PDB file of C-alpha atoms (C1' of nucleotides) in Angstrom:
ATOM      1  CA  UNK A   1       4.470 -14.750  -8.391  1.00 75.00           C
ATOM      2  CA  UNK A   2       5.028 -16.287 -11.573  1.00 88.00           C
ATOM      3  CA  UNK A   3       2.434 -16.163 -14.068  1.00 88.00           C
ATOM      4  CA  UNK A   4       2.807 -16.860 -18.062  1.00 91.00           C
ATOM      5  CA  UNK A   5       5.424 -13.367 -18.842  1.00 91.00           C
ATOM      6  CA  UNK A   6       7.435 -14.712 -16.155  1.00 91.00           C
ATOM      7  CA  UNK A   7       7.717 -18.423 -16.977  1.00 92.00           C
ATOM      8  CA  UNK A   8       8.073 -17.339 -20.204  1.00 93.00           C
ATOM      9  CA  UNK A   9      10.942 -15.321 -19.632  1.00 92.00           C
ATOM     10  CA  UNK A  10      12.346 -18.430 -17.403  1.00 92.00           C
ATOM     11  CA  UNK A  11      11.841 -20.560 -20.283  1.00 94.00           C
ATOM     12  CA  UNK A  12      13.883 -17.613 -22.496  1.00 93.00           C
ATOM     13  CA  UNK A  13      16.497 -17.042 -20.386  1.00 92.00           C
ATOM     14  CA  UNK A  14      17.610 -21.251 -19.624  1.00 94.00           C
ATOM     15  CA  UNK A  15      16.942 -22.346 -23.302  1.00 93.00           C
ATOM     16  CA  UNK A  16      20.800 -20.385 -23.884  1.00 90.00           C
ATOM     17  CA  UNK A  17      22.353 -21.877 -20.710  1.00 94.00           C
ATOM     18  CA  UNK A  18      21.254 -25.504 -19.963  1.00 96.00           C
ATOM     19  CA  UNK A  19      20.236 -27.270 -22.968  1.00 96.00           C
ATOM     20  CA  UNK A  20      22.310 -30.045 -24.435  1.00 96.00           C
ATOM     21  CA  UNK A  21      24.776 -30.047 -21.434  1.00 97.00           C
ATOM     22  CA  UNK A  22      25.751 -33.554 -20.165  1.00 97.00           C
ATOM     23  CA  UNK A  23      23.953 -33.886 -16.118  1.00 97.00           C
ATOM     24  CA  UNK A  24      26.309 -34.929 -14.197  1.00 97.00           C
ATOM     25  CA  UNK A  25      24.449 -35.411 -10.829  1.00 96.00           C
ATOM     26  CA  UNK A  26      20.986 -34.825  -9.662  1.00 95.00           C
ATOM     27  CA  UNK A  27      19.836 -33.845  -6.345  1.00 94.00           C
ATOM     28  CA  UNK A  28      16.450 -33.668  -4.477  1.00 93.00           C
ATOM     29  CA  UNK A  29      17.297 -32.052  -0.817  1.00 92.00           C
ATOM     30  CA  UNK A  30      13.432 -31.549  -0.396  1.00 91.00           C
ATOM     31  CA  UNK A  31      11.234 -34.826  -1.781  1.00 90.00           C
ATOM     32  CA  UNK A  32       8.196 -33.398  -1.291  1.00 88.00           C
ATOM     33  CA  UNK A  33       8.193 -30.933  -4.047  1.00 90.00           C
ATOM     34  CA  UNK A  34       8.259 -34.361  -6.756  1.00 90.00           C
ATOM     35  CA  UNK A  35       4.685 -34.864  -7.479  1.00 89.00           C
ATOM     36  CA  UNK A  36       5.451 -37.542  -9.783  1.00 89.00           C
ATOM     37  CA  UNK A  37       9.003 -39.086 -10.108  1.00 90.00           C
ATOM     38  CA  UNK A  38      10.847 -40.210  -7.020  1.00 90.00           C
ATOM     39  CA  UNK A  39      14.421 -39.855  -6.444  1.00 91.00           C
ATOM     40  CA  UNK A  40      15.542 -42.698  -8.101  1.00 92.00           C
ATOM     41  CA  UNK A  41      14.193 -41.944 -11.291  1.00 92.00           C
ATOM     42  CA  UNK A  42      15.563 -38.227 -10.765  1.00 93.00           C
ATOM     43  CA  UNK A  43      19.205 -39.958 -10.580  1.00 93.00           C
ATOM     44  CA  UNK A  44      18.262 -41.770 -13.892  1.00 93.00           C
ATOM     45  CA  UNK A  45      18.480 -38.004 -15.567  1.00 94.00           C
ATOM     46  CA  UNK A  46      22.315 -38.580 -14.720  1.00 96.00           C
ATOM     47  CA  UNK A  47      24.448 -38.691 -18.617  1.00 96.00           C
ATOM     48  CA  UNK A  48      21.529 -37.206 -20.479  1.00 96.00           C
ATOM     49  CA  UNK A  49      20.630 -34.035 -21.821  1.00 96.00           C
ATOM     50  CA  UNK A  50      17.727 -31.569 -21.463  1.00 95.00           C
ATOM     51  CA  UNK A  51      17.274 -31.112 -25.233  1.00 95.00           C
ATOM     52  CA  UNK A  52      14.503 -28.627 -25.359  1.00 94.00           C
ATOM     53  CA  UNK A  53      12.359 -26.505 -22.926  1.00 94.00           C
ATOM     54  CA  UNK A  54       9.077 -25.058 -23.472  1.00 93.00           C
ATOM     55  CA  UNK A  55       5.903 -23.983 -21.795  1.00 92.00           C
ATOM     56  CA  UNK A  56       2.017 -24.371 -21.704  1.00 91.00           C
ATOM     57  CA  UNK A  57       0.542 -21.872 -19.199  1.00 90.00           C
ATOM     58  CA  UNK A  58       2.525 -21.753 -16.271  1.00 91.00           C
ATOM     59  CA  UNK A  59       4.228 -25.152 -16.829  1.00 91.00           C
ATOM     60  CA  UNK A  60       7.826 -25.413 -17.605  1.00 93.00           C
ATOM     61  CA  UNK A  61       8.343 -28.630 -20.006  1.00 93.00           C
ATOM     62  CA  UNK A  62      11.785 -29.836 -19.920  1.00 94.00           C
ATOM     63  CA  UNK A  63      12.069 -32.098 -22.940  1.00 94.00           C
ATOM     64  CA  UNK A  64      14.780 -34.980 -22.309  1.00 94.00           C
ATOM     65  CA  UNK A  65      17.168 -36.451 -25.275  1.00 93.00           C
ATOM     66  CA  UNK A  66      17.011 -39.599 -23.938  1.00 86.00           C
ATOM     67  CA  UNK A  67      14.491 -41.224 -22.991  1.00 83.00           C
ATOM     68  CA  UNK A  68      13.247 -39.146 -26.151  1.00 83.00           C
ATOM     69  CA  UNK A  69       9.613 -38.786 -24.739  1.00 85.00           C
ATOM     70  CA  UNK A  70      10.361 -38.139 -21.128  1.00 92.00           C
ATOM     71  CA  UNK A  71       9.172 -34.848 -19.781  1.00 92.00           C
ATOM     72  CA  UNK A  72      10.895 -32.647 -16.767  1.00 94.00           C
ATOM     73  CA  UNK A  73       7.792 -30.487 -15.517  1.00 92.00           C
ATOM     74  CA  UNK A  74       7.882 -27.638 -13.519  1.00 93.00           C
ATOM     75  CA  UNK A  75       5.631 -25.353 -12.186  1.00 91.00           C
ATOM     76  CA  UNK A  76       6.621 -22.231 -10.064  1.00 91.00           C
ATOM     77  CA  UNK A  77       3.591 -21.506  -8.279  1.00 89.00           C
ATOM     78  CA  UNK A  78       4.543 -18.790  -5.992  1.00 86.00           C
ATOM     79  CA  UNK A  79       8.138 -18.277  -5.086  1.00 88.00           C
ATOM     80  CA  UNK A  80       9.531 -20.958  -7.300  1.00 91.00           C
ATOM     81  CA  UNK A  81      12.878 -19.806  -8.777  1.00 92.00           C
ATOM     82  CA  UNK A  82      15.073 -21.966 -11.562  1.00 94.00           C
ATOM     83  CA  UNK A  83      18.455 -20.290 -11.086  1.00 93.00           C
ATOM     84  CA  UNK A  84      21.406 -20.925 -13.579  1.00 94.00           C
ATOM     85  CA  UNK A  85      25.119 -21.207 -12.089  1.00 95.00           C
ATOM     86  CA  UNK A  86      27.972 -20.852 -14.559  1.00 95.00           C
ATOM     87  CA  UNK A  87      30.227 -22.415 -11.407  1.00 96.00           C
ATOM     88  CA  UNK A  88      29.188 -24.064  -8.456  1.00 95.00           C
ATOM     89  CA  UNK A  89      27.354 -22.084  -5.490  1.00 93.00           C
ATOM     90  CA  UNK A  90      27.146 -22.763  -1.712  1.00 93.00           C
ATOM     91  CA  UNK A  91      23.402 -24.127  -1.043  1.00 92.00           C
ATOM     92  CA  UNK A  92      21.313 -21.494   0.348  1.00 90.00           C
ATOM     93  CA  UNK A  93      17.908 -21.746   2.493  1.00 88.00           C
ATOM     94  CA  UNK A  94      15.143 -22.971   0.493  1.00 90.00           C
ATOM     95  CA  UNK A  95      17.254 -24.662  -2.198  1.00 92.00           C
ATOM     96  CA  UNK A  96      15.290 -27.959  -3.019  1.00 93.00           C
ATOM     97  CA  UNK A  97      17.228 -29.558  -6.049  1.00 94.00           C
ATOM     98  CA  UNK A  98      20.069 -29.162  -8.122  1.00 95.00           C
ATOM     99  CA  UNK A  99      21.017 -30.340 -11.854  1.00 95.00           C
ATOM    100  CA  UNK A 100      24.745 -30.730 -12.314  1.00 97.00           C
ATOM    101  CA  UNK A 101      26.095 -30.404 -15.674  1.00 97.00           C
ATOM    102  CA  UNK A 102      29.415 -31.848 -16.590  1.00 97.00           C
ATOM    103  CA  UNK A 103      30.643 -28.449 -18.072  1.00 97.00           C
ATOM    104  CA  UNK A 104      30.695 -27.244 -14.075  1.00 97.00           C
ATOM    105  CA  UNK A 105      27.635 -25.094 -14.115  1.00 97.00           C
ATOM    106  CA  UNK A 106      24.345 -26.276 -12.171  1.00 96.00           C
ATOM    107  CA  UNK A 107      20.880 -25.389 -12.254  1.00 95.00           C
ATOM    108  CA  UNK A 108      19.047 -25.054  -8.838  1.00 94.00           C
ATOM    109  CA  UNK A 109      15.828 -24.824  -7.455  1.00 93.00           C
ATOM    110  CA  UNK A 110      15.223 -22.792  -4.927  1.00 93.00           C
ATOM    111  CA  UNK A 111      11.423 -22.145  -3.587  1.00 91.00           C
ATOM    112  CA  UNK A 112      10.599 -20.459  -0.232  1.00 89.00           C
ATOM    113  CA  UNK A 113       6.840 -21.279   0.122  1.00 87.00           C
ATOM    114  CA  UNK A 114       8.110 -24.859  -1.089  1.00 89.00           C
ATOM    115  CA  UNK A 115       4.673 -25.107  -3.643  1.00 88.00           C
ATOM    116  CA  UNK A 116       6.171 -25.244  -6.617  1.00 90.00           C
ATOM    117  CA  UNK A 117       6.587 -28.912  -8.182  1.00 91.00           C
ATOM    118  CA  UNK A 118       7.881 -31.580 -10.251  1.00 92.00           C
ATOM    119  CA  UNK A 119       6.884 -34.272 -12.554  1.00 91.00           C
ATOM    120  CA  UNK A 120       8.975 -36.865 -14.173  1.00 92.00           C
ATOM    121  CA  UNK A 121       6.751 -38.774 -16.834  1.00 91.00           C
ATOM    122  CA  UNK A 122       6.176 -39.890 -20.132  1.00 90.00           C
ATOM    123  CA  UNK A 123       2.967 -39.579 -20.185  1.00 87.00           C
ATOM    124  CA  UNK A 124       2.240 -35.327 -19.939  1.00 87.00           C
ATOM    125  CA  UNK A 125      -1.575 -36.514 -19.376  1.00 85.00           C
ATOM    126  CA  UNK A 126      -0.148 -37.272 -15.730  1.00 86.00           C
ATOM    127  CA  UNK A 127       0.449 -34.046 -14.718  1.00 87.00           C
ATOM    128  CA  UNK A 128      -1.761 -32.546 -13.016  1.00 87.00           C
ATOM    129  CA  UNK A 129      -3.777 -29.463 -14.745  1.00 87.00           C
ATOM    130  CA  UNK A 130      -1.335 -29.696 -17.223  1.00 88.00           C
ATOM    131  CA  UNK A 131      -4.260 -31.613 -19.560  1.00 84.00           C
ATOM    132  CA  UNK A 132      -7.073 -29.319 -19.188  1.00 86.00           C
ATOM    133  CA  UNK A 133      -5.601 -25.976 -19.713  1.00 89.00           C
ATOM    134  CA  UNK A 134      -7.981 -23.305 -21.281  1.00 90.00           C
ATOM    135  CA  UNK A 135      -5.887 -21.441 -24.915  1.00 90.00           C
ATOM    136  CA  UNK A 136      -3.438 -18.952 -24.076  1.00 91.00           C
ATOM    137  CA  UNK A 137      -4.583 -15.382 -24.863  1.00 93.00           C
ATOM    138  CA  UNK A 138      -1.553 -15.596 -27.243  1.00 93.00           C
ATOM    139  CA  UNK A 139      -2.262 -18.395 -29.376  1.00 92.00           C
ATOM    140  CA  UNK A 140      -3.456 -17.907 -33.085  1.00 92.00           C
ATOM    141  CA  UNK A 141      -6.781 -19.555 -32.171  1.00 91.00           C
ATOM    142  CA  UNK A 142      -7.896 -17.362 -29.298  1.00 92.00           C
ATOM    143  CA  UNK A 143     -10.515 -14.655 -29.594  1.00 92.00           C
ATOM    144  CA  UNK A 144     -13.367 -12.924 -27.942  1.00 93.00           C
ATOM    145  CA  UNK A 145     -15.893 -16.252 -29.508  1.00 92.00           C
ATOM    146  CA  UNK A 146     -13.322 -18.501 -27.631  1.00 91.00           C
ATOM    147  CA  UNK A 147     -13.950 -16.943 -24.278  1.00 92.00           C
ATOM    148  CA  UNK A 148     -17.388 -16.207 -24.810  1.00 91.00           C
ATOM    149  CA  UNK A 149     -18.220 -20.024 -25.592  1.00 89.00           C
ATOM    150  CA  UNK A 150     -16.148 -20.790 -22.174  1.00 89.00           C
ATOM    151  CA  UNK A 151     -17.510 -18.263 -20.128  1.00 90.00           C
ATOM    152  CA  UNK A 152     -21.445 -19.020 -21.698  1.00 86.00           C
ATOM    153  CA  UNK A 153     -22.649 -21.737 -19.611  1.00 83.00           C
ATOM    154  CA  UNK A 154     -21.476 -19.631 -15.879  1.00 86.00           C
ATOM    155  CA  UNK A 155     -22.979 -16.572 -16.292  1.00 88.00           C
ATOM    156  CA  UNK A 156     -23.400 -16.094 -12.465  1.00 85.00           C
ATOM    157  CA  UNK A 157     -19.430 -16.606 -11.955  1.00 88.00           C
ATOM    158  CA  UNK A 158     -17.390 -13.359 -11.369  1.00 89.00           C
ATOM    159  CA  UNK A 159     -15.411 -12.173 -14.038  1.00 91.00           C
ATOM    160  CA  UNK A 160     -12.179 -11.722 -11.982  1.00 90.00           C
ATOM    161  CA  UNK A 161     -12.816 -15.437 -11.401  1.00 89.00           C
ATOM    162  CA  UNK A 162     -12.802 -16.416 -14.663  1.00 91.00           C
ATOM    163  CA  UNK A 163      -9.806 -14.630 -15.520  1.00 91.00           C
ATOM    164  CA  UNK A 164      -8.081 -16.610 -12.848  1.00 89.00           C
ATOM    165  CA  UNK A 165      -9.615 -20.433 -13.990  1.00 89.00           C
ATOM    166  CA  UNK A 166      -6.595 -22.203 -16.212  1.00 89.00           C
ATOM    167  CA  UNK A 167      -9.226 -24.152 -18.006  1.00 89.00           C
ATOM    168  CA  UNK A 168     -10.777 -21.093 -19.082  1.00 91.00           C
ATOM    169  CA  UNK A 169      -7.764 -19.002 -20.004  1.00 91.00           C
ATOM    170  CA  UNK A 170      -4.180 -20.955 -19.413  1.00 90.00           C
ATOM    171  CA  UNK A 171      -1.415 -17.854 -17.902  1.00 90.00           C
ATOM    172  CA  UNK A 172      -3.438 -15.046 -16.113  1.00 91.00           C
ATOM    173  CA  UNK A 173      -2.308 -15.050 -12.374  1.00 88.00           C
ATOM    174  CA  UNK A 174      -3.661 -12.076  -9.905  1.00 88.00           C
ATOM    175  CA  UNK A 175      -1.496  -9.361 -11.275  1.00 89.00           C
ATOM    176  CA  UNK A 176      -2.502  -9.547 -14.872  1.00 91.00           C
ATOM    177  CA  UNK A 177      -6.095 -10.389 -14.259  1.00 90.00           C
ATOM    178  CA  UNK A 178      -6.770  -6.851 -12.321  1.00 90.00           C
ATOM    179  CA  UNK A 179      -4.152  -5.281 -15.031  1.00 92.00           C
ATOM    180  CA  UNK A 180      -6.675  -6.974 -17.763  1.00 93.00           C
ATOM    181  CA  UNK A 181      -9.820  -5.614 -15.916  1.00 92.00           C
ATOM    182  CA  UNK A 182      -8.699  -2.163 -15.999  1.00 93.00           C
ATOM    183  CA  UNK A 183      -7.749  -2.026 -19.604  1.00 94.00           C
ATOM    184  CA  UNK A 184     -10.794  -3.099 -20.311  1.00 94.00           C
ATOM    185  CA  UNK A 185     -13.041  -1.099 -17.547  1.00 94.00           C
ATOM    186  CA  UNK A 186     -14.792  -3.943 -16.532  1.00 93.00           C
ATOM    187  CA  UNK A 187     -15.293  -4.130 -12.371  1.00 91.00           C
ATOM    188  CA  UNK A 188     -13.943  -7.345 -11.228  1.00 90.00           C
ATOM    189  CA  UNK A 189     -16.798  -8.862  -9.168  1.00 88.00           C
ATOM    190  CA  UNK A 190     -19.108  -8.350 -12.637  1.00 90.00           C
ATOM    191  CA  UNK A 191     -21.607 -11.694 -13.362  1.00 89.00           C
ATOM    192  CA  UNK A 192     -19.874 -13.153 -17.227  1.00 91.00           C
ATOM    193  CA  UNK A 193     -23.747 -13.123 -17.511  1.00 90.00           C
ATOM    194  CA  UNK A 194     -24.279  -9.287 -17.408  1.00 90.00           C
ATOM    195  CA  UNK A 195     -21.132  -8.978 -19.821  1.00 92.00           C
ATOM    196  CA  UNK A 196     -21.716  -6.876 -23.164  1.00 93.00           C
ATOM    197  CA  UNK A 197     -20.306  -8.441 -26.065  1.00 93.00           C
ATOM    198  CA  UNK A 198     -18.193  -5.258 -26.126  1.00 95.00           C
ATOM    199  CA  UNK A 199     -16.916  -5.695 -23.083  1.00 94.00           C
ATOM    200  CA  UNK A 200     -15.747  -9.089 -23.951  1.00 93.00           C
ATOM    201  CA  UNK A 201     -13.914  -8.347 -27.178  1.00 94.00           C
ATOM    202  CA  UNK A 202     -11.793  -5.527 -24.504  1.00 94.00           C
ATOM    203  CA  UNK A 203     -11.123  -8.519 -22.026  1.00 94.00           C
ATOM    204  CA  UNK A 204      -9.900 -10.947 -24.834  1.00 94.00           C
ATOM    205  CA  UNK A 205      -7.697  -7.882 -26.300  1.00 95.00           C
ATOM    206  CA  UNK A 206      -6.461  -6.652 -23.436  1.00 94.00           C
ATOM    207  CA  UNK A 207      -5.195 -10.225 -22.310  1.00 93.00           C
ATOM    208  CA  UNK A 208      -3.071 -10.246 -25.436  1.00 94.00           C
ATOM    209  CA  UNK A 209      -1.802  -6.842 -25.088  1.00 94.00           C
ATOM    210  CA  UNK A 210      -1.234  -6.902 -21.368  1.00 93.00           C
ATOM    211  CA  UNK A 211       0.500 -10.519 -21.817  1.00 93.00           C
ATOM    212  CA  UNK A 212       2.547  -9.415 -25.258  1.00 94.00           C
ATOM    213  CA  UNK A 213       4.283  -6.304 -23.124  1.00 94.00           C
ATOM    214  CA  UNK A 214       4.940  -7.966 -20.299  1.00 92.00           C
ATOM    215  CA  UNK A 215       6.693 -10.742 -21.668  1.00 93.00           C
ATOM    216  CA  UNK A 216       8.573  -7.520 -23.816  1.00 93.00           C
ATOM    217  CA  UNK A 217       9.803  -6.030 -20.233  1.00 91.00           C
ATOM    218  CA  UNK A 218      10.583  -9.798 -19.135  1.00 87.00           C
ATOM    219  CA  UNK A 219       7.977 -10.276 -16.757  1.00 88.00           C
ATOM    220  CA  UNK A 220       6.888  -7.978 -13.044  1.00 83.00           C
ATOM    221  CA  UNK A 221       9.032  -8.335 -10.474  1.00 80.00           C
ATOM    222  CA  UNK A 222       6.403  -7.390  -7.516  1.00 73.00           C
ATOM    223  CA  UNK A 223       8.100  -9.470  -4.513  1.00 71.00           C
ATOM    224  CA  UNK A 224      11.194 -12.082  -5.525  1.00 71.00           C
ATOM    225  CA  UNK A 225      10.492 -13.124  -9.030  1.00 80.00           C
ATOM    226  CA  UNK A 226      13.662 -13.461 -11.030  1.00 81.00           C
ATOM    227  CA  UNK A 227      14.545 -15.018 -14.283  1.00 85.00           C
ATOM    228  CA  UNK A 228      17.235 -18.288 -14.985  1.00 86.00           C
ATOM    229  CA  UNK A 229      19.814 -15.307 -14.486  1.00 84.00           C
ATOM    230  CA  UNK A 230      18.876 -13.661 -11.582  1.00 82.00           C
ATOM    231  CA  UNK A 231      17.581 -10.978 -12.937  1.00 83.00           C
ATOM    232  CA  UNK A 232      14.538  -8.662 -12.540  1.00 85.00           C
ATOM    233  CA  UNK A 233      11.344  -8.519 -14.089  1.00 87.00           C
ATOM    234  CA  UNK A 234      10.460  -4.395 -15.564  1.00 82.00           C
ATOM    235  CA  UNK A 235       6.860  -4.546 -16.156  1.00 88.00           C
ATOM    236  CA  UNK A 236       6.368  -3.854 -12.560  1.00 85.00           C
ATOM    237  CA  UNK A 237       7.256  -0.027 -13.833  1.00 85.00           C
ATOM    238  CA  UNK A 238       3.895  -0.231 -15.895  1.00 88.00           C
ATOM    239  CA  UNK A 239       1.168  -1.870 -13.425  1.00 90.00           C
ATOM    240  CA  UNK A 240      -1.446   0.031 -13.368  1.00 91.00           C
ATOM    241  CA  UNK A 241      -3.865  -0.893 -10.618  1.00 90.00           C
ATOM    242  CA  UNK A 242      -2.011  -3.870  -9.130  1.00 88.00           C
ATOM    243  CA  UNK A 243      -0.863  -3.057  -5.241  1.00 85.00           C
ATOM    244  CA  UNK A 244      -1.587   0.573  -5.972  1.00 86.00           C
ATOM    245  CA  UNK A 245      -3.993   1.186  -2.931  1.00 86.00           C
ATOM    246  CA  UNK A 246      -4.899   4.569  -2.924  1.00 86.00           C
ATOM    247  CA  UNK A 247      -2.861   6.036  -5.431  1.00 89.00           C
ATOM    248  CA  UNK A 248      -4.604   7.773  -8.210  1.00 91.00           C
ATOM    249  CA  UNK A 249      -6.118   5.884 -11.439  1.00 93.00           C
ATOM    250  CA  UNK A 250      -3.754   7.078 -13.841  1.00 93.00           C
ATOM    251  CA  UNK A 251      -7.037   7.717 -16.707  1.00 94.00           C
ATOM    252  CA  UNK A 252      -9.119   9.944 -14.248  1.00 94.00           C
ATOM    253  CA  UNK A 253      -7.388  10.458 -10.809  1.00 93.00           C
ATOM    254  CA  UNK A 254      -9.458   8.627  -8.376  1.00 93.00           C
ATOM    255  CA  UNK A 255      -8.421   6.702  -5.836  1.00 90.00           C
ATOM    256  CA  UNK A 256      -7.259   3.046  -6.933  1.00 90.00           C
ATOM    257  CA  UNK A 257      -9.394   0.531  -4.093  1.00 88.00           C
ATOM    258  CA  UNK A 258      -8.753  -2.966  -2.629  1.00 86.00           C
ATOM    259  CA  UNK A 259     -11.309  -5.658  -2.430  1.00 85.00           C
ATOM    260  CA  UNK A 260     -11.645  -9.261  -2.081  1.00 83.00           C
ATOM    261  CA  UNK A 261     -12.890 -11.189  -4.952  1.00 84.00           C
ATOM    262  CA  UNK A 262     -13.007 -15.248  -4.127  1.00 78.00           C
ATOM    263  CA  UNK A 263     -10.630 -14.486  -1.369  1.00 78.00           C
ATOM    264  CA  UNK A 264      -7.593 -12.942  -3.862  1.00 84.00           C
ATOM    265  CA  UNK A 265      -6.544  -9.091  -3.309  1.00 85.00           C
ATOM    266  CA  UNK A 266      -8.030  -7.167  -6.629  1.00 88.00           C
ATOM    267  CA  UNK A 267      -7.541  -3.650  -7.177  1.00 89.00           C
ATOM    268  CA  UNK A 268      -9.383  -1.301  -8.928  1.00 91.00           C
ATOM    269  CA  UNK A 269     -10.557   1.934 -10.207  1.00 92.00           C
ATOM    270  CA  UNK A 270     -13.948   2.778  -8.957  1.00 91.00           C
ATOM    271  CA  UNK A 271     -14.907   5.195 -11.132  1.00 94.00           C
ATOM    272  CA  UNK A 272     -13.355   3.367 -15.077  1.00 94.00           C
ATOM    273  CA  UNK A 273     -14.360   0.064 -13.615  1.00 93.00           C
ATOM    274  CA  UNK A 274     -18.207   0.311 -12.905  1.00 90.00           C
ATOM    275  CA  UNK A 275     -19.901  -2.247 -11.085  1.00 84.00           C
TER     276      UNK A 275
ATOM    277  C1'  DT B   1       3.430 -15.780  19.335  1.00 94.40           C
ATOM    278  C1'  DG B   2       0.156 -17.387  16.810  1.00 94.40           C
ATOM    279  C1'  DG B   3      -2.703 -15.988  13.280  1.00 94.40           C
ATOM    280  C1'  DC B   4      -2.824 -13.999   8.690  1.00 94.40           C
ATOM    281  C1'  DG B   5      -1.712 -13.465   3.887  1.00 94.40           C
ATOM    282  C1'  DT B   6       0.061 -15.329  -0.183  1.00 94.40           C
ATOM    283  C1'  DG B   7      -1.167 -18.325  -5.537  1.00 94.40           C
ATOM    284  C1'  DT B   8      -2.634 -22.232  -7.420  1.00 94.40           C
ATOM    285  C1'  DT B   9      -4.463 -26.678  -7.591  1.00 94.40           C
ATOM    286  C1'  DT B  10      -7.031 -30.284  -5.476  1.00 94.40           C
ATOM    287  C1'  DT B  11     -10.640 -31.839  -2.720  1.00 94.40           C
ATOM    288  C1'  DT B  12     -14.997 -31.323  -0.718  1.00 94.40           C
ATOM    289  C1'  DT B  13     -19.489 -29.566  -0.533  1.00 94.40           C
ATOM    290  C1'  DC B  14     -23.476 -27.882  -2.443  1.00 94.40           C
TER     291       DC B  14
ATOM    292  C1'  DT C   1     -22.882 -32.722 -13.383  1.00 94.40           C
ATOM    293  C1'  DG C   2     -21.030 -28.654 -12.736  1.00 94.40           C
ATOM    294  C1'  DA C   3     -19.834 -24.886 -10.054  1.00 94.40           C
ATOM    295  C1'  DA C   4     -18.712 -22.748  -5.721  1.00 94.40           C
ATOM    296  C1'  DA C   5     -16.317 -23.047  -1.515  1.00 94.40           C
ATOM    297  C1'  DA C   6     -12.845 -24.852   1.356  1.00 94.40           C
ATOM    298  C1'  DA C   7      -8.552 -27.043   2.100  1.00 94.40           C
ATOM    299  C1'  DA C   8      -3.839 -27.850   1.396  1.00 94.40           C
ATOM    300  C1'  DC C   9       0.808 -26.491   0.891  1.00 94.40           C
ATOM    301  C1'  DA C  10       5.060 -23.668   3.935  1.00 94.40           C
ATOM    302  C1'  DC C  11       6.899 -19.728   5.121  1.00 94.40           C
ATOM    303  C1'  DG C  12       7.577 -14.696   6.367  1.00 94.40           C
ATOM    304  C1'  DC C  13       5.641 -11.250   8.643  1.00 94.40           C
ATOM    305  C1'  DC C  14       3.593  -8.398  12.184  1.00 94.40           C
TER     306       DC C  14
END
DNA sequence: TGGCGTGTTTTTTC
DNA sequence: TGAAAAAACACGCC
């Protein structure tokens, strides 16, 4: 489940291993994962470059040398995976597409839920979502008054909700929003309404520091999420609440619950996270 | 075996 | 108009 550590650490570990590599070949073995771009302008790619890659939220932004402004999107959504080949590899299930380059190695993209997708465009403003992303908690500009003028005019909405909107917040997926509520001891089915401006400053802090170490241990690798390399995630080793049903909180010992908040699985501590 | 769960965005409804 | 709810996607799993 990639969220912003984990396409961040995609981003990290490619930039090394595919940019300025001649493509040699470009296939698309499953169309339906282009959302903008067919196939034909996917074989245009072929004696170009990917010059630069970098990432807004959960988006992956492959920057071409040529067209200078065209843009290679990709987001992960669930089980997307962008895995680097130094040599050629047999296709395997759920392999979708696959970037030659003319040195021998390959990027391909394998996805078993098939929802990750693609956009091929000029124009960034035609990707979808891509436009109306919220700050990242890591950006210079964000603060505690940046989410409280977001969150100000839905004071009824849930705050594990929030947490989860992109144009609120751009990177939080389920994992880090529960991770974020229990750093901060806020319950997540609390009205942004009943919020004390305390409590806000520990949500917008504990979204950078939950964010900053997780990108430091290369993302959580809870299911199948691997980097450009193959290789796992280690923040997984410091979840605190996330799929720990049962278990005790590890501040006073209670049992860690399960509920469901807008239909996602969020776990908590009943007793640090008050309701 | 046929629902259910899964994350995120888009679409629909309120 | 804006927010909440539902739908869509495709597969593994039980």
């Amino acid at each position: 489940m990639p969220e912003l550590p984990e396409v961040e650490t995609v981003r990290r570990s490619l930039t090394d291993l595919v940019l300025h590599k001649e493509i040699k070949a470009v296939e698309i073995f499953k169309p339906a994962i282009l959302a903008l771009g067919d196939e034909a302008a996917y074989a245009g790619l072929v004696g170009y470059e990917l010059a630069e890659i970098g990432r807004r939220g959960k988006y992956l932004l492959f920057k071409l040398n040529e067209p200078a402004d065209l843009l290679w999107v990709v987001h992960l959504r669930m089980t997307g995976k962008l895995l680097y080949h130094q040599q050629p590899e047999p296709l395997q299930k759920h392999d979708h597409a696959r970037l030659q380059f003319a040195d021998g190695s390959e990027l391909v993209y394998n996805d078993t839920r098939a929802f990750g997708r693609f956009w091929l465009t000029q124009d960034a403003a035609q990707v979808s979502g891509l436009n109306s992303l919220g700050l990242e908690p890591l950006d210079a500009e964000f603060s505690a008054a940046y989410w409280q003028e977001k969150i100000k005019r839905r004071p009824k909405t849930q705050v594990k909700v929030a947490l989860l909107d992109q144009t609120v917040v751009a990177g939080l997926g389920n994992i880090y929003a529960d991770e974020v509520l229990f750093q901060a001891g806020v319950h997540p089915e609390r009205p942004l309404g009943t919020l004390t401006d305390e409590e806000n400053q520990r949500l917008a802090q504990a979204m950078r520091e939950i964010l900053q170490a997780s990108i430091e241990q290369r993302g959580t690798t809870f299911r199948d999420y691997v980097d450009g390399n193959n290789q796992k995630g280690g923040y997984q080793e410091f979840l605190r609440v996330f799929q720990k049903l049962n278990q005790p909180c590890p501040n006073c010992g209670q049992q860690i619950q399960r509920i469901k908040v807008a239909g996602r699985s969020s776990y908590f501590c009943p007793h640090c996270q008050l309701k």
